[in-house]
CSV table of C-alpha atoms in Angstrom, one decimal:
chain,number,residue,atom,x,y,z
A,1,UNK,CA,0.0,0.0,0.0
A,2,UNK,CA,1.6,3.6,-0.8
A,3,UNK,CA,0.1,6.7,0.3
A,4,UNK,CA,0.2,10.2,-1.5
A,5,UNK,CA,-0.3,13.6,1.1
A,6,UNK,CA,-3.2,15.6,-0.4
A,7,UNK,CA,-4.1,18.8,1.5
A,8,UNK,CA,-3.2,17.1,4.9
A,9,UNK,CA,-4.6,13.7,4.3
A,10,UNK,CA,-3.1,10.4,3.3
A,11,UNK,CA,-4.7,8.9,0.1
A,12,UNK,CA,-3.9,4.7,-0.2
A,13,UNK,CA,-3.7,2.4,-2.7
A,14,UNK,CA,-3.1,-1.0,-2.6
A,15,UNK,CA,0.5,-2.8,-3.0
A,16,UNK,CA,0.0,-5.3,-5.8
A,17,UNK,CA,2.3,-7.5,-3.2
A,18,UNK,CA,0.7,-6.8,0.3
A,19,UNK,CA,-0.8,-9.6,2.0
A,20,UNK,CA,-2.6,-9.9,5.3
A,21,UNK,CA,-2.2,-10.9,8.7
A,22,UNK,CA,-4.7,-11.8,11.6
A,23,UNK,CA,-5.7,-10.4,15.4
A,24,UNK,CA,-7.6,-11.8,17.4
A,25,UNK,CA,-8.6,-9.2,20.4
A,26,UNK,CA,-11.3,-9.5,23.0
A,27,UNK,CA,-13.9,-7.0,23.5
A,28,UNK,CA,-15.5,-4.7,25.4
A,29,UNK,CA,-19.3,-5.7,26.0
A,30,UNK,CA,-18.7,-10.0,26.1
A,31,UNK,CA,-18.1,-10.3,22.8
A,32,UNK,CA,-14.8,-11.5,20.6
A,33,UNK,CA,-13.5,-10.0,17.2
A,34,UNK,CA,-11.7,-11.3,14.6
A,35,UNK,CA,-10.4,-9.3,12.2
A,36,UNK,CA,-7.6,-8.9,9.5
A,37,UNK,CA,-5.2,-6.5,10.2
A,38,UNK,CA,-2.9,-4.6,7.4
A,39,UNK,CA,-1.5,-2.3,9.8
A,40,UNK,CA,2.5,-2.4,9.1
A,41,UNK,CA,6.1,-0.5,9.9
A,42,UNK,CA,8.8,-1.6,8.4
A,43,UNK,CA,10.2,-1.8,12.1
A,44,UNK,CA,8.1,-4.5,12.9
A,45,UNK,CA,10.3,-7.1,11.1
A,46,UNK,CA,12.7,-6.5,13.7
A,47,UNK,CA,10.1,-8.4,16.0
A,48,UNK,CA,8.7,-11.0,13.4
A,49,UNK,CA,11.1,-10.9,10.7
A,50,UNK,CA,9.8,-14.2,9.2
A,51,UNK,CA,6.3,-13.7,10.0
A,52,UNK,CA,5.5,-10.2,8.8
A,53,UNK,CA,7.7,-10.7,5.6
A,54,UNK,CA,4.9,-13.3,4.8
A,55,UNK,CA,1.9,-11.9,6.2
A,56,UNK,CA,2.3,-8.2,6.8
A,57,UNK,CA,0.4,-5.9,4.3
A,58,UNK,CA,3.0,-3.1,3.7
A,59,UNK,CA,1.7,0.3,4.5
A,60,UNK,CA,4.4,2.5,2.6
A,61,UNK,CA,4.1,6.2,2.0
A,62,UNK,CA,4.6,7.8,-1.3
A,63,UNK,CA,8.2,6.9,-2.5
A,64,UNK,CA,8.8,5.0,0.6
A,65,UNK,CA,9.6,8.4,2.4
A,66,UNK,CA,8.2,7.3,5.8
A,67,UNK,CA,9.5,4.8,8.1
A,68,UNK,CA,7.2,4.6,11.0
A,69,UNK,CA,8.2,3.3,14.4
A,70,UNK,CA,6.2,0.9,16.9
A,71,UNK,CA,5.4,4.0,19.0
A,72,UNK,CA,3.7,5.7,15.8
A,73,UNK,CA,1.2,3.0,15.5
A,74,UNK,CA,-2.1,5.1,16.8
A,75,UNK,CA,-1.1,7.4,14.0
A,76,UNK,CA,-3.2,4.7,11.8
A,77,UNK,CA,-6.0,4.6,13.8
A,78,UNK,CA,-6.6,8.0,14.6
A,79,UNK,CA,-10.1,8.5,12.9
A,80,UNK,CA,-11.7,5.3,11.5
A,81,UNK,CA,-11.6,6.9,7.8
A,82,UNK,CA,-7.7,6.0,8.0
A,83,UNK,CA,-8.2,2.9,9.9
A,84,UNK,CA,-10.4,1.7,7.1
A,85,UNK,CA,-6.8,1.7,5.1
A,86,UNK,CA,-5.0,-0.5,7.0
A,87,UNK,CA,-8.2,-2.8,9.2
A,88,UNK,CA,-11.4,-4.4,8.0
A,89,UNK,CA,-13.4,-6.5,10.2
A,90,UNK,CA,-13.6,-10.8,8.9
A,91,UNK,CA,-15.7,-12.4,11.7
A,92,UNK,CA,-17.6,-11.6,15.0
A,93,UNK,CA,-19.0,-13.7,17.7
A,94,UNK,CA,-21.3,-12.9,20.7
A,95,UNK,CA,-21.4,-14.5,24.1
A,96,UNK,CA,-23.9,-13.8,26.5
A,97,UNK,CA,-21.2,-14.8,29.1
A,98,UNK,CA,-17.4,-14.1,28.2
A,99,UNK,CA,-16.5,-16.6,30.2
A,100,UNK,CA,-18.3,-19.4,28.3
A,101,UNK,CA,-16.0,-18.7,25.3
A,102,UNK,CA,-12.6,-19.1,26.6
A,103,UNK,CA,-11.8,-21.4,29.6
A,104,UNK,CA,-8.2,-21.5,31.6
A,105,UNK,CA,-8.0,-24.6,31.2
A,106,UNK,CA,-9.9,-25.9,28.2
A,107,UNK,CA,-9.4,-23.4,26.0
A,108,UNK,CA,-11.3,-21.2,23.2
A,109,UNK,CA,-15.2,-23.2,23.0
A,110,UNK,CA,-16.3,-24.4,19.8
A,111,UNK,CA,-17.7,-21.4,18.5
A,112,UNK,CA,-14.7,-19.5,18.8
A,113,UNK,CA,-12.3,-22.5,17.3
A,114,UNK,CA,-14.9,-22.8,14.3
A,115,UNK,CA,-14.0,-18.7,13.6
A,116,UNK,CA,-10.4,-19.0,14.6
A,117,UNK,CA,-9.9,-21.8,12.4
A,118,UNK,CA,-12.1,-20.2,9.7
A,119,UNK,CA,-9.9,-17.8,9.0
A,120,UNK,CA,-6.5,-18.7,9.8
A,121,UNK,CA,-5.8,-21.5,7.0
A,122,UNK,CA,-2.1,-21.7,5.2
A,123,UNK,CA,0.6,-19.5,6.4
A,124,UNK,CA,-1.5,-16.9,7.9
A,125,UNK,CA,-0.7,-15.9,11.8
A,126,UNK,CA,-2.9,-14.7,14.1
A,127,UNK,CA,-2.1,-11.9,16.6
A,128,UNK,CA,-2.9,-12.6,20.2
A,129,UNK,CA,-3.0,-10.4,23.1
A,130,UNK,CA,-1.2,-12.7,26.0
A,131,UNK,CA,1.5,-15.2,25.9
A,132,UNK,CA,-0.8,-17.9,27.8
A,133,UNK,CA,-3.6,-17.2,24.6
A,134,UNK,CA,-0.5,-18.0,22.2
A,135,UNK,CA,0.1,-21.6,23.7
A,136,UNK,CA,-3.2,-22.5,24.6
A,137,UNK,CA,-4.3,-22.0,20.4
A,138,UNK,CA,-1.1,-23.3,19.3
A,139,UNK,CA,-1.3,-26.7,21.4
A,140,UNK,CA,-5.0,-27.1,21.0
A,141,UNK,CA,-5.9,-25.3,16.9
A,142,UNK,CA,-2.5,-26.1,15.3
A,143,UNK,CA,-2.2,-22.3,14.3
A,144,UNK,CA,0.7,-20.5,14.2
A,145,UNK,CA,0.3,-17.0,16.7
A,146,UNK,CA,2.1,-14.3,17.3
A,147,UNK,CA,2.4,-12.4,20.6
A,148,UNK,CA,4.7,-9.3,21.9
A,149,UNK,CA,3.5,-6.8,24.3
A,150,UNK,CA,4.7,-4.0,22.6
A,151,UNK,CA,3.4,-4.4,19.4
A,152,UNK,CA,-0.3,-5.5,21.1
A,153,UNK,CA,-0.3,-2.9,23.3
A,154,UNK,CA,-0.2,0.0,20.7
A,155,UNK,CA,-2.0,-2.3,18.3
A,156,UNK,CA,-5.3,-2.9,20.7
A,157,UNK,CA,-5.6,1.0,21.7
A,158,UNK,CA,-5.8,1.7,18.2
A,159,UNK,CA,-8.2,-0.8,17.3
A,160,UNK,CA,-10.1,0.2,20.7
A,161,UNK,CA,-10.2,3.7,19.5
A,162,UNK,CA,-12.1,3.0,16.3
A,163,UNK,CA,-13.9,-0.1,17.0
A,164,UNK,CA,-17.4,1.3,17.5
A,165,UNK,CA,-17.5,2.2,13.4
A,166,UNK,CA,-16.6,-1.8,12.6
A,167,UNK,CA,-18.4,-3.5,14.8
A,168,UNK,CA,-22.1,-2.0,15.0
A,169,UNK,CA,-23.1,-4.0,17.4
A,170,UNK,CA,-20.6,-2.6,20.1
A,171,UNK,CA,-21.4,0.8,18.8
A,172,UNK,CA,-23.1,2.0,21.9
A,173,UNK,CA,-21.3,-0.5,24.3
A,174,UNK,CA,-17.7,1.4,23.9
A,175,UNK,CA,-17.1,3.8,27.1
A,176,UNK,CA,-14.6,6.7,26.7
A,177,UNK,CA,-12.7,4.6,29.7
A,178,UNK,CA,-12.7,1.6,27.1
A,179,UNK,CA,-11.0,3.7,24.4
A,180,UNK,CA,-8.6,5.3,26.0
A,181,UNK,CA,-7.3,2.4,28.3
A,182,UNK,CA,-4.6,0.9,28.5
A,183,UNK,CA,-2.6,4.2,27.3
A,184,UNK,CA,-1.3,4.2,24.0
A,185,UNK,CA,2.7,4.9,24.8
A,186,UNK,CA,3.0,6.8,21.2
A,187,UNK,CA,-0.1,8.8,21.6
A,188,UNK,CA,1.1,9.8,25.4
A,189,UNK,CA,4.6,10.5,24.1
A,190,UNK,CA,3.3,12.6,21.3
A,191,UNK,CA,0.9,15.2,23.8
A,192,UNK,CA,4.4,15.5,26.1
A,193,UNK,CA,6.5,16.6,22.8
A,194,UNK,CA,3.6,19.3,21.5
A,195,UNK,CA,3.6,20.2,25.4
A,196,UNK,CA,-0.3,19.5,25.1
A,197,UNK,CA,-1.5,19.6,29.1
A,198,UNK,CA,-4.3,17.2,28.5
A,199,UNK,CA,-4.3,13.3,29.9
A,200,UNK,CA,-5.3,10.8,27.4
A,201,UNK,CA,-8.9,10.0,29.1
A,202,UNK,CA,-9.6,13.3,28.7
A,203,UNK,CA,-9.6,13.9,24.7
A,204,UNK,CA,-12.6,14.0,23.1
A,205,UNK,CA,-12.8,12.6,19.9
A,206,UNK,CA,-12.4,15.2,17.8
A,207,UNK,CA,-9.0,16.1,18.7
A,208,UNK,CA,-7.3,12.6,18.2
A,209,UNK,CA,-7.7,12.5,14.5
A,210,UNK,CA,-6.1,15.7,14.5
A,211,UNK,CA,-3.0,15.3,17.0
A,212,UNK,CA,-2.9,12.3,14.8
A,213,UNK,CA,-2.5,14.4,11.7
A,214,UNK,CA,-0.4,16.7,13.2
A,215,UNK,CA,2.1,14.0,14.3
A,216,UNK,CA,1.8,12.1,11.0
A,217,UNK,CA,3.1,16.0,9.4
A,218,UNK,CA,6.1,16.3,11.8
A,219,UNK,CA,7.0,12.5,10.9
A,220,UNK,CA,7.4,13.2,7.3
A,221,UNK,CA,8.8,16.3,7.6
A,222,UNK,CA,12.0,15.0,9.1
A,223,UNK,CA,12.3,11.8,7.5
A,224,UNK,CA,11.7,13.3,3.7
A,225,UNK,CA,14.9,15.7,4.0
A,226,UNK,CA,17.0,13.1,5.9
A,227,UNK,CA,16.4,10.8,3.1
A,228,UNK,CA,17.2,13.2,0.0
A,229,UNK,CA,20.5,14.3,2.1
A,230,UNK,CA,21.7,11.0,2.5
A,231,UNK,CA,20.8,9.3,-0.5
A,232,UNK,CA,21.9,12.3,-2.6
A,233,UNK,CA,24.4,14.7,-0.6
A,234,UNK,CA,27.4,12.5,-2.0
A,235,UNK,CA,26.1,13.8,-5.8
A,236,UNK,CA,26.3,17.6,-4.7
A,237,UNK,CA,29.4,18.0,-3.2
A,238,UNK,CA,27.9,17.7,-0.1
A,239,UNK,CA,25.6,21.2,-0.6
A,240,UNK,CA,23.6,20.1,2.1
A,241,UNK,CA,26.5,20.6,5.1
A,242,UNK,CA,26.2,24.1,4.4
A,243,UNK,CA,22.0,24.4,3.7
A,244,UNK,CA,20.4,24.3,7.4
A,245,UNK,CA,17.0,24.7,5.9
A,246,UNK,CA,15.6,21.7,4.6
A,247,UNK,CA,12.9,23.7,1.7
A,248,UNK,CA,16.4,25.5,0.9
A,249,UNK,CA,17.6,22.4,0.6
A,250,UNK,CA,15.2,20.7,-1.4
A,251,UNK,CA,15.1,23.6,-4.1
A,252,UNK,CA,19.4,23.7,-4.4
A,253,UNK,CA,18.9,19.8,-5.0
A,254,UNK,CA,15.6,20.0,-7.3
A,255,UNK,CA,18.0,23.0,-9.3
A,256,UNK,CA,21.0,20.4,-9.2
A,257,UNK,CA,19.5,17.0,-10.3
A,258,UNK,CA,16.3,18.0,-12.0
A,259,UNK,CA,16.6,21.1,-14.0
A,260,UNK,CA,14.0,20.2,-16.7
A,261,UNK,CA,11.6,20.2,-14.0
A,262,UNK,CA,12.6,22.3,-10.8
A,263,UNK,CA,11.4,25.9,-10.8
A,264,UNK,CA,13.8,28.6,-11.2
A,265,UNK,CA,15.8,30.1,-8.0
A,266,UNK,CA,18.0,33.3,-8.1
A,267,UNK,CA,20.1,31.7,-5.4
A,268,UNK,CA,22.2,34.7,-5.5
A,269,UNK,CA,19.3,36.9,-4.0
A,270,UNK,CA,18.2,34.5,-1.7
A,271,UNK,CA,21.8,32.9,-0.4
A,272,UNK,CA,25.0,34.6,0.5
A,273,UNK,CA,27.2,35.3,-2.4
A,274,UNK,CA,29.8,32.2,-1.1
A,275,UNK,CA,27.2,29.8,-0.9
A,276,UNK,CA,25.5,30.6,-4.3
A,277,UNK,CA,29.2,30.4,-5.3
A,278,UNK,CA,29.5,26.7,-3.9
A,279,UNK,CA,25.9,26.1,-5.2
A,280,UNK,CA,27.6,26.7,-9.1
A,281,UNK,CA,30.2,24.3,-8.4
A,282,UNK,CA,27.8,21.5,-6.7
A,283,UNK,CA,26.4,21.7,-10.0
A,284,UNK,CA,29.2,21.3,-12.1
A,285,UNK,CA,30.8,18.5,-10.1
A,286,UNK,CA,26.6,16.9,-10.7
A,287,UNK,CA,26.9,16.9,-14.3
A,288,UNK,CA,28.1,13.3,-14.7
A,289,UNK,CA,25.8,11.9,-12.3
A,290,UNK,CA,22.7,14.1,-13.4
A,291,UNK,CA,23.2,12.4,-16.7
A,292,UNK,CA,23.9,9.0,-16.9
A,293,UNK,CA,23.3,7.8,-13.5
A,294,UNK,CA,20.1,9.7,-11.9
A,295,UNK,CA,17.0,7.5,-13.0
A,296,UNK,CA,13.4,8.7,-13.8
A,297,UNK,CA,12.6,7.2,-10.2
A,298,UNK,CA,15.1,9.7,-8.7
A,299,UNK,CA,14.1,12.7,-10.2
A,300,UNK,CA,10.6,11.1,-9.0
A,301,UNK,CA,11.9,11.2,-5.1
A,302,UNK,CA,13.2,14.8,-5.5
A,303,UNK,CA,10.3,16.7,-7.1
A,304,UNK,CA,8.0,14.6,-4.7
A,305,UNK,CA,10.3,15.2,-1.7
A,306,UNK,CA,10.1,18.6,-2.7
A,307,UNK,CA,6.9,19.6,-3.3
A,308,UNK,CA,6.0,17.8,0.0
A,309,UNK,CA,8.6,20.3,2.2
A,310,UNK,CA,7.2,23.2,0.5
A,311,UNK,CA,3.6,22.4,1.2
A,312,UNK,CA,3.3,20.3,4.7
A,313,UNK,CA,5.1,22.9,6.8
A,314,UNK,CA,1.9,25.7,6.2
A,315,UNK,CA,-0.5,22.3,6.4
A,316,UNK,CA,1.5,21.4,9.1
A,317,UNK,CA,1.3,25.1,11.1
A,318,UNK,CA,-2.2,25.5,10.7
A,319,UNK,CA,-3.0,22.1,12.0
A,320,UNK,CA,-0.6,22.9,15.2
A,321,UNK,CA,-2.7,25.8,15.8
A,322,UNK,CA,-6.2,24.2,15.4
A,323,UNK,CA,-4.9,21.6,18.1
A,324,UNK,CA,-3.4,24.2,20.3
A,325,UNK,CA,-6.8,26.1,20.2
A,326,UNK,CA,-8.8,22.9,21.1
A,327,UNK,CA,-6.6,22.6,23.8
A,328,UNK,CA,-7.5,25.9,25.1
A,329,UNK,CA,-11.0,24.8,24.6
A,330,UNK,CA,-10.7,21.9,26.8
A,331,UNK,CA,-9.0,23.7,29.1
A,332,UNK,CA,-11.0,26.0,29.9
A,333,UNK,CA,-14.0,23.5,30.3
A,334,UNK,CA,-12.5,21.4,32.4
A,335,UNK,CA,-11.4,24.4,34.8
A,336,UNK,CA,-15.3,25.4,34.7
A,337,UNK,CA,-16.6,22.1,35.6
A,338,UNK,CA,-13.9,21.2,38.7
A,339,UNK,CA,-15.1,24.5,39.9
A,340,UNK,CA,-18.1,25.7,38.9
A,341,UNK,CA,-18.4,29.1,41.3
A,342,UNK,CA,-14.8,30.1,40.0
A,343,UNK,CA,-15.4,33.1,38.0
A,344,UNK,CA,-16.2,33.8,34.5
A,345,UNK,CA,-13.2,32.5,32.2
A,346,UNK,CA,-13.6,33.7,28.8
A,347,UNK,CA,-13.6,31.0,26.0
A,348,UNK,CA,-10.9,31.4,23.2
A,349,UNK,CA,-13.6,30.8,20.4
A,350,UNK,CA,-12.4,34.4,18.8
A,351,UNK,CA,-8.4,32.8,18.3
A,352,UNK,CA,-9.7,30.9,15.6
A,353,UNK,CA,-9.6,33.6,13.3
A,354,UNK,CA,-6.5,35.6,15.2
A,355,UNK,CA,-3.3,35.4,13.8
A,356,UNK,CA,-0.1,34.9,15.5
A,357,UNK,CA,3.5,36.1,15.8
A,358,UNK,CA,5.7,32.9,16.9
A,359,UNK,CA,8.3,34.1,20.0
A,360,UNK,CA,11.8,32.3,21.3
A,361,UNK,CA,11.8,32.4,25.1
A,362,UNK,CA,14.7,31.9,27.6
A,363,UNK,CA,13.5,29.3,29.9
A,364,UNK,CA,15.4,28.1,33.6
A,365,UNK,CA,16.0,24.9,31.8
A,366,UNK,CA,16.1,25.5,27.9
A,367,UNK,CA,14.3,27.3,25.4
A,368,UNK,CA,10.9,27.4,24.2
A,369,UNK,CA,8.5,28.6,21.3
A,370,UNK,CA,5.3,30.1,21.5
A,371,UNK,CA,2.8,31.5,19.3
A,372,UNK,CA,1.7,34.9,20.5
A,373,UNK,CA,-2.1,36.4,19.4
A,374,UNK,CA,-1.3,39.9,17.1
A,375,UNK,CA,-4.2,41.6,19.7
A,376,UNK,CA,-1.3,41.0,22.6
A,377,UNK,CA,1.2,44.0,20.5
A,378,UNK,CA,-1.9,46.5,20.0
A,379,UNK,CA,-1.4,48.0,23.2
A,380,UNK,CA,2.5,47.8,24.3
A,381,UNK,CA,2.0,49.2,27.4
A,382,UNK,CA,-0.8,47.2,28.5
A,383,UNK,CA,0.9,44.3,27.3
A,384,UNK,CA,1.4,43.2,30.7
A,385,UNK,CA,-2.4,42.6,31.9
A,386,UNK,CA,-2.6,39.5,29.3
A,387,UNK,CA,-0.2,37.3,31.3
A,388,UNK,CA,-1.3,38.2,35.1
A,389,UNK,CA,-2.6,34.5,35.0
A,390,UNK,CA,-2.0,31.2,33.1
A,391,UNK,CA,-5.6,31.4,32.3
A,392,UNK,CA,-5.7,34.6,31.1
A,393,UNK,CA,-2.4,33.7,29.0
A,394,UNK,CA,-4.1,30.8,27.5
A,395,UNK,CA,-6.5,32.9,25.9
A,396,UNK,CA,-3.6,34.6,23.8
A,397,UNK,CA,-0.3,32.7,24.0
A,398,UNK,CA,0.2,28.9,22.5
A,399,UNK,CA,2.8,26.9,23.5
A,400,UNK,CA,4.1,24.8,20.6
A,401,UNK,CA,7.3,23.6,21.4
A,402,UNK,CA,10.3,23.2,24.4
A,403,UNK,CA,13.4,21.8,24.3
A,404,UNK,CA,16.2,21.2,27.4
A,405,UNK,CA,19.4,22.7,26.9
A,406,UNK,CA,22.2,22.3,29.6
A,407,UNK,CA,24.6,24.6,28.7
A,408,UNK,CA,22.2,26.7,27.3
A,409,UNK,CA,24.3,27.4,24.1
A,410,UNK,CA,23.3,30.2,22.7
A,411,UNK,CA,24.0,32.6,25.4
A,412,UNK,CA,25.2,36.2,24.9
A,413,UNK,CA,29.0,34.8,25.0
A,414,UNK,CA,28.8,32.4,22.5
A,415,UNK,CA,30.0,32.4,18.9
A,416,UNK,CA,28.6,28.8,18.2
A,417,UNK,CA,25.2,29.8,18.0
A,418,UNK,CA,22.3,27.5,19.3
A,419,UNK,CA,23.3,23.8,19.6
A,420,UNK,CA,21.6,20.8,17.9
A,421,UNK,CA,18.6,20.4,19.6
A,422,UNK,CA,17.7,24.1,19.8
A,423,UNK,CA,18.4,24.7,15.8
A,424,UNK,CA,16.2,21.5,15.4
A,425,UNK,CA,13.8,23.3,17.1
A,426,UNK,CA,13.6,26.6,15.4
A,427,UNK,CA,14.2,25.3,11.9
A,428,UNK,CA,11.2,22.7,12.7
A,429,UNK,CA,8.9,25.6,13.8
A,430,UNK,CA,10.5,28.2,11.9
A,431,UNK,CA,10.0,28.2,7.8
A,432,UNK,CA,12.1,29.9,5.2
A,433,UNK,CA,10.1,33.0,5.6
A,434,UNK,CA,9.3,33.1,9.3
A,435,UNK,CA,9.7,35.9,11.7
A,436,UNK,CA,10.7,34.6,15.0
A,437,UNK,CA,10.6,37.2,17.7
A,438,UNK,CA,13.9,36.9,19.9
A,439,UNK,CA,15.1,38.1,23.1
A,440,UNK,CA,17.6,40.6,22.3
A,441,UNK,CA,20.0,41.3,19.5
A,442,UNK,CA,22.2,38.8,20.8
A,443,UNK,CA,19.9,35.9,20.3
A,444,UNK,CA,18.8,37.9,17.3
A,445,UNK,CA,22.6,37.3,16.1
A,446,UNK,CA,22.4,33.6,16.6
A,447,UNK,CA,19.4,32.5,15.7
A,448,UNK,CA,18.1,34.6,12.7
């Protein structure tokens, strides 16, 4: 399966290759599933490397750009429209009594064998959610399972999360306590990096989908430019050592490799004369390569590669903001109803249509971006009464990203400018054509 990014969203289309494997998962309301499932990382073969090179229906994203992890896997089951990409639903059985269709020490009960058996013919394995349900099917069925508590673990939340749209009959059975436990560790991980101050049980199901989409953005948007500069750097001289920017980037290599169809730069007017300099002899040093060695498939990877870093990022930012916003949203709610005689707190429904300056704080620890409401700079001197409280800030400040640094590298007395991390940061946040509001001129200095 390969998927194409269209205006934010993942199109799919089968791999003529792909084949299925199976999980089996117990439900909510007394009642067991069976289902295929196509979800797939390449990672995975790490874990099954025999198993999902037979079984495993490839989800691959446009020129094999994306590699996810095991932590990304909610990513897929975010909304049930993408779920429907990579999950359908083969069987379904309902007992009255849960406890009627497995026993300890029997086994699955005849119902349940007839479906497990049903469906799990030839070399297909089935996915089981304990080591004891592994041995008890393989000993008494003959079929082959597969069980590792990381992969399930991920694996059931997601299928948890969207199960009410493919199996009707639990439509009405699934509790928000269902869906959200146990915790998906990716989806967890992913509120702590967007510094989202919301627990998992208390997301409503509207913002999943789009921390989802939001997250699915960020992963392609540093795997795309790793990928051109290491599978093409050595052809340009190495161009990219000296190109933070990854757009930059991809437009210097587009210009290199694929000059029939890259639009024109004046790289003199937008680069330093030295660089546009080493830019002229990247391309000279290219020629060979450019034309007898790059392939149609190549030039392929580099327009796509390139029209996807010069897009996302503004998809990317105005997804970032709709999140932060719902955030704010649930915020405040949730303040109003653990104290319902606290006094008035405005809701933020009017930052939908604001528009924001992004600012580089000093922090004790590190450094941190926010994105500040354009109403907070009307009034200068009154600037002040917009941050007397964190709930009064919330109405007009985002927080969208934080990172710890020790040494705290790009202090006043430093030539080095901001470390790793921090440039990571800004250049992640931070387009081509951003303004990032600083600190003072030294930080201005290093950073812009």
């Amino acid at each position: 399966m390969r998927i194409l990014i269209l205006n934010g969203r993942e199109h799919y289309w089968r791999h003529p290759q792909a084949s299925p494997c199976l999980m089996l998962m117990m439900m909510h309301s007394k009642k067991l599933m069976y289902s295929l499932n196509s979800l797939s990382f390449v990672q995975m073969f790490r874990y099954f490397p025999f198993l999902f090179i037979l079984t495993l229906q490839l989800v691959i994203n446009l020129h094999m750009f994306c590699h996810f992890s095991l932590q990304d896997t909610w990513v897929y089951f975010r909304d049930v429209d993408t779920a429907k990409n990579v999950m359908f639903t083969l069987g379904f059985v309902k007992f009255d009594d849960k406890t009627t269709a497995w026993d300890g020490q029997t086994g699955p009960s005849n119902e349940l064998i007839r479906l497990i058996r049903r469906y799990c013919k030839g070399r297909k394995h089935l996915i089981v959610q304990s080591a004891d349900i592994k041995v008890i099917i393989e000993e008494k069925l003959n079929v082959k399972c597969s069980y590792d508590k990381n992969v399930v673990d991920e694996l059931v939340w997601g299928m948890k999360n969207v199960l009410r749209e493919f199996i009707l009959q639990e439509k009405y059975n699934v509790t928000r306590e269902y869906r959200c436990l146990p915790v998906s560790k990716g989806l967890k991980q992913c509120l702590k990096d967007h510094l989202i101050n919301l627990s998992t049980t208390e997301l409503d199901a509207n913002f999943i989908p789009k921390i989802g989409l939001l997250h699915y953005l960020n992963i392609t948007l540093k795997q795309v430019p790793r990928m051109l500069r290491e599978s093409y750097g050595d052809h340009v001289c190495r161009i990219g050592e000296h190109i933070k920017s990854n757009s930059m980037y991809a437009r210097v290599l587009a210009r290199i490799l694929v000059p029939e169809l890259a639009p024109e730069y004046d790289f003199c007017k937008m680069l330093s004369p030295d660089l546009a300099l080493k830019i002229q002899e990247a391309d000279k040093s290219a020629t060979k390569y450019r034309d007898e060695q790059l392939t149609m498939h190549d030039r392929e990877i580099i327009m796509g590669a390139l029209s996807i870093l010069l897009s996302v990022p503004k998809q990317r930012d105005d997804i970032m903001i709709c999140v932060k916003l719902m955030e704010a949203e649930m915020c405040t709610r949730l303040m109003l109803l653990e104290d319902p005689h606290e006094k008035f707190v405005r809701v933020p429904t009017n930052l939908k249509h604001s528009t924001f300056r992004r600012t580089l704080l000093e922090t004790p620890s590190g450094f941190a971006i926010f994105d500040v409401n354009e109403d907070v700079f009307r009034w200068p001197r009154h600037m002040w009464v917009r941050f007397i409280d964190a709930r009064e800030a919330r109405q007009v400040v985002l927080a969208l990203g934080f990172v710890n640094v020790k040494d705290n590298s790009i202090a006043q007395n430093s030539y080095d400018g901001p470390g790793q991390e921090l440039s990571s940061l800004i250049l992640n946040l931070c387009g081509h054509d951003t303004k990032l509001i600083v600190q003072d001129d030294a930080h201005r200095g290093k950073t812009c």
